[in-house]
mmCIF file with all atom_site columns, C-alpha atoms in Angstrom:
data_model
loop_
_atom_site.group_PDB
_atom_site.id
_atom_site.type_symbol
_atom_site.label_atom_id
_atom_site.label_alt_id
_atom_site.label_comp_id
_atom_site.label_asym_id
_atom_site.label_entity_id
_atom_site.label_seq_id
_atom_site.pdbx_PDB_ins_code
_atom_site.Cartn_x
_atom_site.Cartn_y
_atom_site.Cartn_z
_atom_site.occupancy
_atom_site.B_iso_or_equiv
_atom_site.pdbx_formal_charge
_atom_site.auth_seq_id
_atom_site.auth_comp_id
_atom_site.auth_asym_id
_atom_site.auth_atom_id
_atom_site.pdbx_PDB_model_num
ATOM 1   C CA . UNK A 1 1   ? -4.014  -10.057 21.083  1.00 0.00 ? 15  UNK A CA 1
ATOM 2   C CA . UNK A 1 2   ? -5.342  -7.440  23.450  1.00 0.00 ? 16  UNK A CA 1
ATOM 3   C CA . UNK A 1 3   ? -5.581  -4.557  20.067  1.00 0.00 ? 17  UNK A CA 1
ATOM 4   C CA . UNK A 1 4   ? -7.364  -7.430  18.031  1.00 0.00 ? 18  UNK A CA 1
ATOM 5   C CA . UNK A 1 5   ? -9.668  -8.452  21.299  1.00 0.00 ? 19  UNK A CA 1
ATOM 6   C CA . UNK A 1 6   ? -10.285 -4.321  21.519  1.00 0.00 ? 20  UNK A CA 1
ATOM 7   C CA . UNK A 1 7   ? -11.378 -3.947  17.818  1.00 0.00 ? 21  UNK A CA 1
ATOM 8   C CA . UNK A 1 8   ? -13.431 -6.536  17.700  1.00 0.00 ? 22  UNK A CA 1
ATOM 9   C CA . UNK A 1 9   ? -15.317 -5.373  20.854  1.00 0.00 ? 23  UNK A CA 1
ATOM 10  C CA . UNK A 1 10  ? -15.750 -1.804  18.533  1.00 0.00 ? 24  UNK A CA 1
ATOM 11  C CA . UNK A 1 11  ? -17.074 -3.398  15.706  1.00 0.00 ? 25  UNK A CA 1
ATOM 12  C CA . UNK A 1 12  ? -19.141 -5.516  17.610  1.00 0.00 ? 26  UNK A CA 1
ATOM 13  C CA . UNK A 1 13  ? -20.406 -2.389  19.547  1.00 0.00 ? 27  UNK A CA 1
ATOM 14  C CA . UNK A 1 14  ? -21.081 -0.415  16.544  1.00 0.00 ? 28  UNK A CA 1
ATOM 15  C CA . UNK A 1 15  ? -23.120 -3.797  15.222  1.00 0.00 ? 29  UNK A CA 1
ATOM 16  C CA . UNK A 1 16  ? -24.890 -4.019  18.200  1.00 0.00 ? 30  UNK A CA 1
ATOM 17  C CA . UNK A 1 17  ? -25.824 -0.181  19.220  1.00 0.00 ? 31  UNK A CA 1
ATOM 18  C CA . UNK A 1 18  ? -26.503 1.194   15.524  1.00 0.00 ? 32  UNK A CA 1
ATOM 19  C CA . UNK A 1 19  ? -27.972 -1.862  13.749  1.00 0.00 ? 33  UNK A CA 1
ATOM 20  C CA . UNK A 1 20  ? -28.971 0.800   10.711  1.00 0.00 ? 34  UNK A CA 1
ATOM 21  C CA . UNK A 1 21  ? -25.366 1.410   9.925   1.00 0.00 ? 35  UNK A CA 1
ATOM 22  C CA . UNK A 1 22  ? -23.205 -0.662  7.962   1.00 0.00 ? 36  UNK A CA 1
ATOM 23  C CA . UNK A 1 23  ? -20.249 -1.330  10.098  1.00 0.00 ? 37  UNK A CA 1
ATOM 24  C CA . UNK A 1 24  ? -16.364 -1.752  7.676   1.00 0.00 ? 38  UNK A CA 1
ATOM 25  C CA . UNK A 1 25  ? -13.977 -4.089  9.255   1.00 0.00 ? 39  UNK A CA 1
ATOM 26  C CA . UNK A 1 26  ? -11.206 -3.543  7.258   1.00 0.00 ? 40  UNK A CA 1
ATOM 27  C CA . UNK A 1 27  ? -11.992 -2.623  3.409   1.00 0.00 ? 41  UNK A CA 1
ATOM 28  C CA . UNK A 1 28  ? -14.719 -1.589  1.036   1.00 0.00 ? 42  UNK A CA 1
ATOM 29  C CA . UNK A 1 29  ? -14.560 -5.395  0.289   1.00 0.00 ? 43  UNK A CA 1
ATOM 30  C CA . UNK A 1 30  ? -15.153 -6.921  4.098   1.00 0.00 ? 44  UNK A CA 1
ATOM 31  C CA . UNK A 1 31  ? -18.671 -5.404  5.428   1.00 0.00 ? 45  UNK A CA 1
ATOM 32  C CA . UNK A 1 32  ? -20.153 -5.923  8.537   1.00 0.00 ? 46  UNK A CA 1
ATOM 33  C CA . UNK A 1 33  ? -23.295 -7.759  9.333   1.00 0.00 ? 47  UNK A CA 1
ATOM 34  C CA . UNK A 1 34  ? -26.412 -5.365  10.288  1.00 0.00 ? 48  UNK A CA 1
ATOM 35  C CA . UNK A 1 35  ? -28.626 -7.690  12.618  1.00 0.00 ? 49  UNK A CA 1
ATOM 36  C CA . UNK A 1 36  ? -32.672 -7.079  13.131  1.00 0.00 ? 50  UNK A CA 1
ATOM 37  C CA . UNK A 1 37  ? -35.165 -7.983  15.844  1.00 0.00 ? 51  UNK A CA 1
ATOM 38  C CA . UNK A 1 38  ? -34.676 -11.428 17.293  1.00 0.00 ? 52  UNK A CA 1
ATOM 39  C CA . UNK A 1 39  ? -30.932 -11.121 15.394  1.00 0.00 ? 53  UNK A CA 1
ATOM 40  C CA . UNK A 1 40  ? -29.673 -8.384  17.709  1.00 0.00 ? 54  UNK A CA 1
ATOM 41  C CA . UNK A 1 41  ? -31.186 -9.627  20.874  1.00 0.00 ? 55  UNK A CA 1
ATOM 42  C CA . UNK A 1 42  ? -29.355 -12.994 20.459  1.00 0.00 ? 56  UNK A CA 1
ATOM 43  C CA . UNK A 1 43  ? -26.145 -10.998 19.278  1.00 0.00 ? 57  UNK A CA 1
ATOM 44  C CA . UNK A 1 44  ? -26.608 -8.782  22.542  1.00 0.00 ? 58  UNK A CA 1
ATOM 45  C CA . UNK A 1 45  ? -26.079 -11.748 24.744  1.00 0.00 ? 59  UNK A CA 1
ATOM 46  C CA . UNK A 1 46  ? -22.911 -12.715 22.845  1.00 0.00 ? 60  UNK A CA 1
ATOM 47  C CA . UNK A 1 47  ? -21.618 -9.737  22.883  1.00 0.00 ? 61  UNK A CA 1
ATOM 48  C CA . UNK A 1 48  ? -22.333 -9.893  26.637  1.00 0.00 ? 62  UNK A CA 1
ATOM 49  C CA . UNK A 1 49  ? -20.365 -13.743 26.423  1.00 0.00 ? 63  UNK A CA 1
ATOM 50  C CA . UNK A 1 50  ? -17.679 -12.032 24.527  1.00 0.00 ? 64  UNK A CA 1
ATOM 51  C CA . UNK A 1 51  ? -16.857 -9.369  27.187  1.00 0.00 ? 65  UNK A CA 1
ATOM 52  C CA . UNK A 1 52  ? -16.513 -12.085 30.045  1.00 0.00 ? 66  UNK A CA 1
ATOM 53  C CA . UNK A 1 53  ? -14.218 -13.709 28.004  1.00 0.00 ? 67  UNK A CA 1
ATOM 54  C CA . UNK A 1 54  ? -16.028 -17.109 27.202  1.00 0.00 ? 68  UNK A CA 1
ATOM 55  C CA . UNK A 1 55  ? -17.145 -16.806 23.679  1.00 0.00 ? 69  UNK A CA 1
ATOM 56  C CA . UNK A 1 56  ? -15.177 -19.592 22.589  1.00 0.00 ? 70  UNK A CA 1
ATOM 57  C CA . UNK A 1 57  ? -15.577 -20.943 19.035  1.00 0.00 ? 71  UNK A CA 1
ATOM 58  C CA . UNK A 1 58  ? -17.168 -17.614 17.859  1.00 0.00 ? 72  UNK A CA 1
ATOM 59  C CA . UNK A 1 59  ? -14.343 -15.305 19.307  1.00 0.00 ? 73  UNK A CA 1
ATOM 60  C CA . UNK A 1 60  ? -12.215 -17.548 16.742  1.00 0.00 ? 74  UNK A CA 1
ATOM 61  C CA . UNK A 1 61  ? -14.430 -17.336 13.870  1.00 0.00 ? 75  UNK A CA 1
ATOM 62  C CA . UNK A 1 62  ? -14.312 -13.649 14.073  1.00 0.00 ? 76  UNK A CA 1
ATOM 63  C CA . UNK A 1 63  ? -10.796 -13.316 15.128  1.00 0.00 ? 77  UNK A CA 1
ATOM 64  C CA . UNK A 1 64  ? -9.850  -15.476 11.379  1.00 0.00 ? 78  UNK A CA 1
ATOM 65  C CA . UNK A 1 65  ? -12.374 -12.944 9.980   1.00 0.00 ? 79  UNK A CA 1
ATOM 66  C CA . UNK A 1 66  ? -10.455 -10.005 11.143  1.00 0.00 ? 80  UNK A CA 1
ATOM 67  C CA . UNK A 1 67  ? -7.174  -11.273 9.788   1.00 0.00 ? 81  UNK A CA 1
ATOM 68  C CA . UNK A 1 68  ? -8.589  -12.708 6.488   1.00 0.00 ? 82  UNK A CA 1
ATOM 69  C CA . UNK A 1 69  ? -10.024 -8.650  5.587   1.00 0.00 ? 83  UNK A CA 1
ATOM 70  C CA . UNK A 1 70  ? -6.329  -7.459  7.068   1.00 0.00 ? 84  UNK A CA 1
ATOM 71  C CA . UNK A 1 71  ? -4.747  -9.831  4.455   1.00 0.00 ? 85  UNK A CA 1
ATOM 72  C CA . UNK A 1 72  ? -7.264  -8.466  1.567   1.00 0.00 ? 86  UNK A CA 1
ATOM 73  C CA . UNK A 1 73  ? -6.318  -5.166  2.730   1.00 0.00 ? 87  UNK A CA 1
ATOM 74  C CA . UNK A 1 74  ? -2.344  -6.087  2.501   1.00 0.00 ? 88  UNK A CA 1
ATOM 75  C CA . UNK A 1 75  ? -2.122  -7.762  -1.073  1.00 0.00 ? 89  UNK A CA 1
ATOM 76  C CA . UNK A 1 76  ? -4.266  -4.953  -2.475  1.00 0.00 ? 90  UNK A CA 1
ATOM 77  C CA . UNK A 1 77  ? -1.740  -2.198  -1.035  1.00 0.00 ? 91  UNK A CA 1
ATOM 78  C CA . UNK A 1 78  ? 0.724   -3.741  -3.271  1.00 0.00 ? 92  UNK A CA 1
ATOM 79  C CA . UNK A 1 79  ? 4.362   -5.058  -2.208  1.00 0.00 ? 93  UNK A CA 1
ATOM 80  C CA . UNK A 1 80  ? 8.154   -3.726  -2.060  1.00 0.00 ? 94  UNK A CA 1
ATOM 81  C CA . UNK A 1 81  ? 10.697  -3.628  -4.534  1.00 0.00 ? 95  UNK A CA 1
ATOM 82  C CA . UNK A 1 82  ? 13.367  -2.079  -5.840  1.00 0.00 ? 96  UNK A CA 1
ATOM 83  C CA . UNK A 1 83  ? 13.684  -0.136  -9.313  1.00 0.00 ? 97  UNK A CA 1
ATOM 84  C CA . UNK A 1 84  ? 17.129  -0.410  -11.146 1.00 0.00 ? 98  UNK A CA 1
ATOM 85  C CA . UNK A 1 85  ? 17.531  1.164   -14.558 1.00 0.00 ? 99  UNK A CA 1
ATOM 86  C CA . UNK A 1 86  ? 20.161  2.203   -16.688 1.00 0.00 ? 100 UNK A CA 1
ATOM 87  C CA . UNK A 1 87  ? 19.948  5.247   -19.135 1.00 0.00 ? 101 UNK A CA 1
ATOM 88  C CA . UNK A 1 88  ? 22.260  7.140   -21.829 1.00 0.00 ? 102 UNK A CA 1
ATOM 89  C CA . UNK A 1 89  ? 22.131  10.902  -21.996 1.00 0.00 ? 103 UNK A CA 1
ATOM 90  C CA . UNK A 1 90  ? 23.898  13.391  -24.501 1.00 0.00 ? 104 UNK A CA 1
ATOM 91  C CA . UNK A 1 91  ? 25.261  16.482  -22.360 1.00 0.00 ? 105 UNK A CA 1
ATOM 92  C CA . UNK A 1 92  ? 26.433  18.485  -25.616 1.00 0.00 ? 106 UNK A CA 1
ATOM 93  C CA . UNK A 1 93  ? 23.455  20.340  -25.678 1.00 0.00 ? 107 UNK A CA 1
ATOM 94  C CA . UNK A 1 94  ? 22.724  20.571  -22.540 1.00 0.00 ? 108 UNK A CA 1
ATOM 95  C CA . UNK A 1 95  ? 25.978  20.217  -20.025 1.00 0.00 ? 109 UNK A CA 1
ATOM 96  C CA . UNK A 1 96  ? 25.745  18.257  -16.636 1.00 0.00 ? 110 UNK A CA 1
ATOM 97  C CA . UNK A 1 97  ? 25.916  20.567  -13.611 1.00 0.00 ? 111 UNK A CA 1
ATOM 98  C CA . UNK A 1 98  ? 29.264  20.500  -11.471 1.00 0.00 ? 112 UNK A CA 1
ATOM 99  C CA . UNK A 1 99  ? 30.607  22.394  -8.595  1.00 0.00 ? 113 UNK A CA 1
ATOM 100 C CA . UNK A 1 100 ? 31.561  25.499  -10.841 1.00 0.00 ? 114 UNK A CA 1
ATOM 101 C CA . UNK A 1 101 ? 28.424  25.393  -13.116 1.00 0.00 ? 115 UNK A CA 1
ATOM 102 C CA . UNK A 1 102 ? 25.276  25.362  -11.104 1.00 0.00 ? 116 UNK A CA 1
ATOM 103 C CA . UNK A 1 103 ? 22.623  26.842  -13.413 1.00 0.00 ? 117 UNK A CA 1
ATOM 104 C CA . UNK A 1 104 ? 21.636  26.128  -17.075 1.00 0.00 ? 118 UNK A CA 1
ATOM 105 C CA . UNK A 1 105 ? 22.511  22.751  -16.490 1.00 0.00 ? 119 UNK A CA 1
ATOM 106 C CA . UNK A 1 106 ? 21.136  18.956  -16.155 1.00 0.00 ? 120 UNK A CA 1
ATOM 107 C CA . UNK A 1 107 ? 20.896  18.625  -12.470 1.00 0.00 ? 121 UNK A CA 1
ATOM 108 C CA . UNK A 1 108 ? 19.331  14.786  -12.276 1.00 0.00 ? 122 UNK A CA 1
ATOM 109 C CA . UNK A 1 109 ? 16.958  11.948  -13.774 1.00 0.00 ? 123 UNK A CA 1
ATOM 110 C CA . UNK A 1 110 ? 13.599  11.383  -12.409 1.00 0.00 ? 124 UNK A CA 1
ATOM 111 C CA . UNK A 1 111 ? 12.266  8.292   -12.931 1.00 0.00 ? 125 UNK A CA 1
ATOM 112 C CA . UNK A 1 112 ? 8.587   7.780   -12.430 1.00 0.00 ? 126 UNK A CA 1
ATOM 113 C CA . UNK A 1 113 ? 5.789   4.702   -12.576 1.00 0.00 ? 127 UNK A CA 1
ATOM 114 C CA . UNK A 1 114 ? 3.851   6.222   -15.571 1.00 0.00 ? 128 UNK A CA 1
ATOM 115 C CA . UNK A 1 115 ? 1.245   3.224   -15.596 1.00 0.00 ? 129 UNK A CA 1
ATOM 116 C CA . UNK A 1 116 ? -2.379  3.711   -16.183 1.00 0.00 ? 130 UNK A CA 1
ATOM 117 C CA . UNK A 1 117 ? -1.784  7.283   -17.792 1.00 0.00 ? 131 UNK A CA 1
ATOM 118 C CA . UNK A 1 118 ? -2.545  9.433   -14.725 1.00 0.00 ? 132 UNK A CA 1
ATOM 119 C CA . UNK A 1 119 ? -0.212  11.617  -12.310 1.00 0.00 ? 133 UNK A CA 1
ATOM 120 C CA . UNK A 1 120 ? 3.125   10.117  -12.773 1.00 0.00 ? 134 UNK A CA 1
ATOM 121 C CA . UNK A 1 121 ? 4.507   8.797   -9.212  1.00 0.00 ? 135 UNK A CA 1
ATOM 122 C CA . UNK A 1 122 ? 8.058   9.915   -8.959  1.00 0.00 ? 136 UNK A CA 1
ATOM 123 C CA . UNK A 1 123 ? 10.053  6.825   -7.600  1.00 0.00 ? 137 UNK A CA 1
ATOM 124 C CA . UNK A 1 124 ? 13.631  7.986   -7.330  1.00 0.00 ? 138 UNK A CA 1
ATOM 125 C CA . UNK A 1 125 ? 16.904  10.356  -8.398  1.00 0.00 ? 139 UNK A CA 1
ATOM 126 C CA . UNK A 1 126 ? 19.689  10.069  -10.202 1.00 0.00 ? 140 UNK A CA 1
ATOM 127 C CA . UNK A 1 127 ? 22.480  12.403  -9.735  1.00 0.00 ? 141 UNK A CA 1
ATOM 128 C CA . UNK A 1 128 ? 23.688  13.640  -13.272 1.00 0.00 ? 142 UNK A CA 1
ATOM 129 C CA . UNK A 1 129 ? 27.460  13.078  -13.839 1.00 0.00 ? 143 UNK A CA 1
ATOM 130 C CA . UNK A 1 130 ? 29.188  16.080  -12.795 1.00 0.00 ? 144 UNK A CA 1
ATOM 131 C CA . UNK A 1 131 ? 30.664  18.245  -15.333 1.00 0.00 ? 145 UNK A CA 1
ATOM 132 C CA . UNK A 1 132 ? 29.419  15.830  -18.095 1.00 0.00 ? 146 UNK A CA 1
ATOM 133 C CA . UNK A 1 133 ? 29.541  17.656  -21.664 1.00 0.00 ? 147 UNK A CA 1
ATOM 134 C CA . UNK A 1 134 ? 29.378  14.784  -24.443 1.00 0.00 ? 148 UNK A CA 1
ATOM 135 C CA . UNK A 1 135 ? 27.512  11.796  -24.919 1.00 0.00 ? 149 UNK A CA 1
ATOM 136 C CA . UNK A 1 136 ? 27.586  9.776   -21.916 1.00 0.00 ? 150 UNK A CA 1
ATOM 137 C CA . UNK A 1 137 ? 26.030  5.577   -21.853 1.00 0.00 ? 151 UNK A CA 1
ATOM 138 C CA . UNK A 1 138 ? 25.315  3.464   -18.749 1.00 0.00 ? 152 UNK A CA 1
ATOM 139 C CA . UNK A 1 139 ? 24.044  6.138   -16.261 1.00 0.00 ? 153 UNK A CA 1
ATOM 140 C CA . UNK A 1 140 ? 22.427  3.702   -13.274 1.00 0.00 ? 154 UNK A CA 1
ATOM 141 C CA . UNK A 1 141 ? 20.526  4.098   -10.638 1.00 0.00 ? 155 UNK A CA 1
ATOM 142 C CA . UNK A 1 142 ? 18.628  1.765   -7.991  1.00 0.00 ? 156 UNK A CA 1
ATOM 143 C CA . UNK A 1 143 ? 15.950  3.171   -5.733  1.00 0.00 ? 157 UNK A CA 1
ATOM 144 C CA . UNK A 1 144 ? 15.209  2.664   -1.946  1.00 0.00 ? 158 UNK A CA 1
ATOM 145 C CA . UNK A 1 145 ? 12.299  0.265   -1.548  1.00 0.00 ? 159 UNK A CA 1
ATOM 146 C CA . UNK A 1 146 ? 9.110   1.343   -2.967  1.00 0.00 ? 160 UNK A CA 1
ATOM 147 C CA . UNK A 1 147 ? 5.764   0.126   -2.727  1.00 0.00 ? 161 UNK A CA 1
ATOM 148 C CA . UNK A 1 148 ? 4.801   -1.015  -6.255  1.00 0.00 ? 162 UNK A CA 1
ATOM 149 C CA . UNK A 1 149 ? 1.254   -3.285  -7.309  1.00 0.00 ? 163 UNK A CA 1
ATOM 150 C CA . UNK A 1 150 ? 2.296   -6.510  -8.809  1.00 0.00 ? 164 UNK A CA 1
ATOM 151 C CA . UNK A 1 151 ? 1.210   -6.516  -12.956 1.00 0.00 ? 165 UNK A CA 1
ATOM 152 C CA . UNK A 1 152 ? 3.083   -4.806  -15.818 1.00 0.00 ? 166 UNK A CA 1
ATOM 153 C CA . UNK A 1 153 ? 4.209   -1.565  -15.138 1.00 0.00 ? 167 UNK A CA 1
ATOM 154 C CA . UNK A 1 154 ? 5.334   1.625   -17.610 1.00 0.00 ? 168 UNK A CA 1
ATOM 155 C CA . UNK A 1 155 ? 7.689   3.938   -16.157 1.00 0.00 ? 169 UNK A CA 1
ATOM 156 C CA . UNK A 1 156 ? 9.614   6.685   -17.243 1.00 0.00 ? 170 UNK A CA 1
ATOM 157 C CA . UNK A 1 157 ? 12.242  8.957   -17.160 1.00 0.00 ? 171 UNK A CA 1
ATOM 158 C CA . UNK A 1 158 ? 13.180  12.699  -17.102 1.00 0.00 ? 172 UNK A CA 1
ATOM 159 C CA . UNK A 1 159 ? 15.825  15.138  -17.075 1.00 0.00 ? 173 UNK A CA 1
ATOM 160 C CA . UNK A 1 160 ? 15.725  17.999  -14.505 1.00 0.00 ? 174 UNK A CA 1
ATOM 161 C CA . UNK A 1 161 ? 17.165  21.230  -15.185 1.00 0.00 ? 175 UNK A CA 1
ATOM 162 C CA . UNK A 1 162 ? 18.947  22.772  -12.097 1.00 0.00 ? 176 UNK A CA 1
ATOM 163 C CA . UNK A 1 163 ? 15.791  25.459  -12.350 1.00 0.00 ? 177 UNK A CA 1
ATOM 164 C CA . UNK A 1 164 ? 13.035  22.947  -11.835 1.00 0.00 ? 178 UNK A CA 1
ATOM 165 C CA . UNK A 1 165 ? 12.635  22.389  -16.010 1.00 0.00 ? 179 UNK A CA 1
ATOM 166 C CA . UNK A 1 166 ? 11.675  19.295  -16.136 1.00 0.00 ? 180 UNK A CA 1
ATOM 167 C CA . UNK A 1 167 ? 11.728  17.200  -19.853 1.00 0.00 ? 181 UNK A CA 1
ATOM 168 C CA . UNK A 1 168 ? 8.465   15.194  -20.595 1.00 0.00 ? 182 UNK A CA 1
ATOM 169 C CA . UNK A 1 169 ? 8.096   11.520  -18.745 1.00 0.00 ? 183 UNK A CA 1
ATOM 170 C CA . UNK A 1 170 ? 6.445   10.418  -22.288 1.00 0.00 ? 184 UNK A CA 1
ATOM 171 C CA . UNK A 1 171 ? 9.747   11.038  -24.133 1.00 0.00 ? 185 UNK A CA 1
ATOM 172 C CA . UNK A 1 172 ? 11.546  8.151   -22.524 1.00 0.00 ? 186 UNK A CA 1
ATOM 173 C CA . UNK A 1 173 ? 9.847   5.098   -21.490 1.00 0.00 ? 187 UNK A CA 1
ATOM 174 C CA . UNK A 1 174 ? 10.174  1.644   -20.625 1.00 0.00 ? 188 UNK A CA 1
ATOM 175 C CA . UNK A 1 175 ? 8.322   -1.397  -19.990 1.00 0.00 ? 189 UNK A CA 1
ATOM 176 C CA . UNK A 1 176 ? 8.387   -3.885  -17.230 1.00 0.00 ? 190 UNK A CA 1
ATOM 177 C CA . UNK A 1 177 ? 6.301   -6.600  -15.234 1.00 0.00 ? 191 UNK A CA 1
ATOM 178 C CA . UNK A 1 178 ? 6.393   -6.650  -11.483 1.00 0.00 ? 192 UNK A CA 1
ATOM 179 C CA . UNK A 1 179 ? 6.027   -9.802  -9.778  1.00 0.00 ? 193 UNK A CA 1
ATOM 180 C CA . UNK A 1 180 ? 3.976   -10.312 -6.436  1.00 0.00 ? 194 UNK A CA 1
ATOM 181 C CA . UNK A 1 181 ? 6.224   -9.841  -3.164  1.00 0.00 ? 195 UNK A CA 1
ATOM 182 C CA . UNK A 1 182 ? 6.613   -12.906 -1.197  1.00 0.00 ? 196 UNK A CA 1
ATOM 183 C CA . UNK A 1 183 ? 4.676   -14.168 1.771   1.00 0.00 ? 197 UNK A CA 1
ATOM 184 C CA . UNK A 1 184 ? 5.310   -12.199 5.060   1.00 0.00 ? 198 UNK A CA 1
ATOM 185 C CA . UNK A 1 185 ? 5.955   -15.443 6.715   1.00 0.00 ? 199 UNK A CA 1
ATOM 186 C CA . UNK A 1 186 ? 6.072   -18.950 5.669   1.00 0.00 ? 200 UNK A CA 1
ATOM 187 C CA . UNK A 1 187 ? 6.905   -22.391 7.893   1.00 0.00 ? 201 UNK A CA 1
ATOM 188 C CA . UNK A 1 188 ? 6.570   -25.652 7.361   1.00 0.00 ? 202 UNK A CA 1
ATOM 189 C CA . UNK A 1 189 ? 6.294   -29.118 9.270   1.00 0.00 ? 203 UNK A CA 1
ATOM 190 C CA . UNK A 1 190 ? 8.112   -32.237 8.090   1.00 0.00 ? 204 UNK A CA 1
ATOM 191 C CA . UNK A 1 191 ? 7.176   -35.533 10.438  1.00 0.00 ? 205 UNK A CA 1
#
């Protein structure tokens, strides 16, 4: 209470002292209110009311403003999940490392989120199969939690080289929609 209290007083301050700036509370969506003339002396004395503690109503108003902008701010940041996939890989071209063969071989699968066409976003590993020199189906993986916007996503994935040599994340893609995390918290009242 005392860190919401505290940035309140700042924006308030900022409000208050440099009425010619526009003040963010939270996000490019949530601006502040620039006050003018009669505005700012009348916001003066309740800033004054809202040091002393007494500002009542108002301290409320702007305390469910505060948290309304932090929510905006949360659901556009996107939620956690966690990617599973399952690939197939043919190591007869190009063997699987092991603990003998360490270079010139397939070292691990990247898989990215690919969506929108930009920089792929690498997500997670997968350890290649060691020693792995045929054909080989069912190669899973599951990442840690990741933060992923909710919407359908494209993502992608890779074999690495134990040199770095990476294959393209267009060559191997799939499709998938993400759903929206759940509610932080949630209660309920039954009478």
């Amino acid at each position: 209470m005392w860190q919401t209290r505290r940035f309140l007083l700042t924006i308030l301050e900022e409000v208050v002292y440099f009425r010619h700036r526009e003040v963010s509370l939270a996000s490019a969506d949530c601006r502040g209110f620039l006050f003018l003339g009669q505005e700012r002396e009348k916001l003066n004395a309740e800033f004054a009311e809202f040091r002393r503690g007494s500002f009542g109503m108002k301290r409320f108003v702007l305390l469910g403003l505060a948290a309304v902008c932090g929510a905006m701010v949360a659901a556009a940041a996107g939620s956690q999940h966690t990617v599973s996939v399952t690939l197939n890989y043919d190591f007869s071209v190009d063997n699987a490392c092991s603990s003998s063969v360490t270079t010139g071989c397939v070292k691990q699968f990247n898989i990215y989120d690919i969506t929108g066409g930009g920089t792929p976003v690498k997500l997670f590993s997968i350890a290649a199969p060691g020693g792995a020199n045929s054909a080989v189906t069912g190669i899973t993986g599951t990442s840690g939690p990741v933060t992923i916007r909710s919407g359908v996503h494209t993502f992608a994935a890779t074999a690495q080289m134990a040199d770095g040599t990476e294959s393209s994340p267009n060559g191997s893609t799939a499709t998938a929609g993400v759903a929206p995390g759940s509610p932080a918290s949630f209660s309920v009242v039954v009478q």
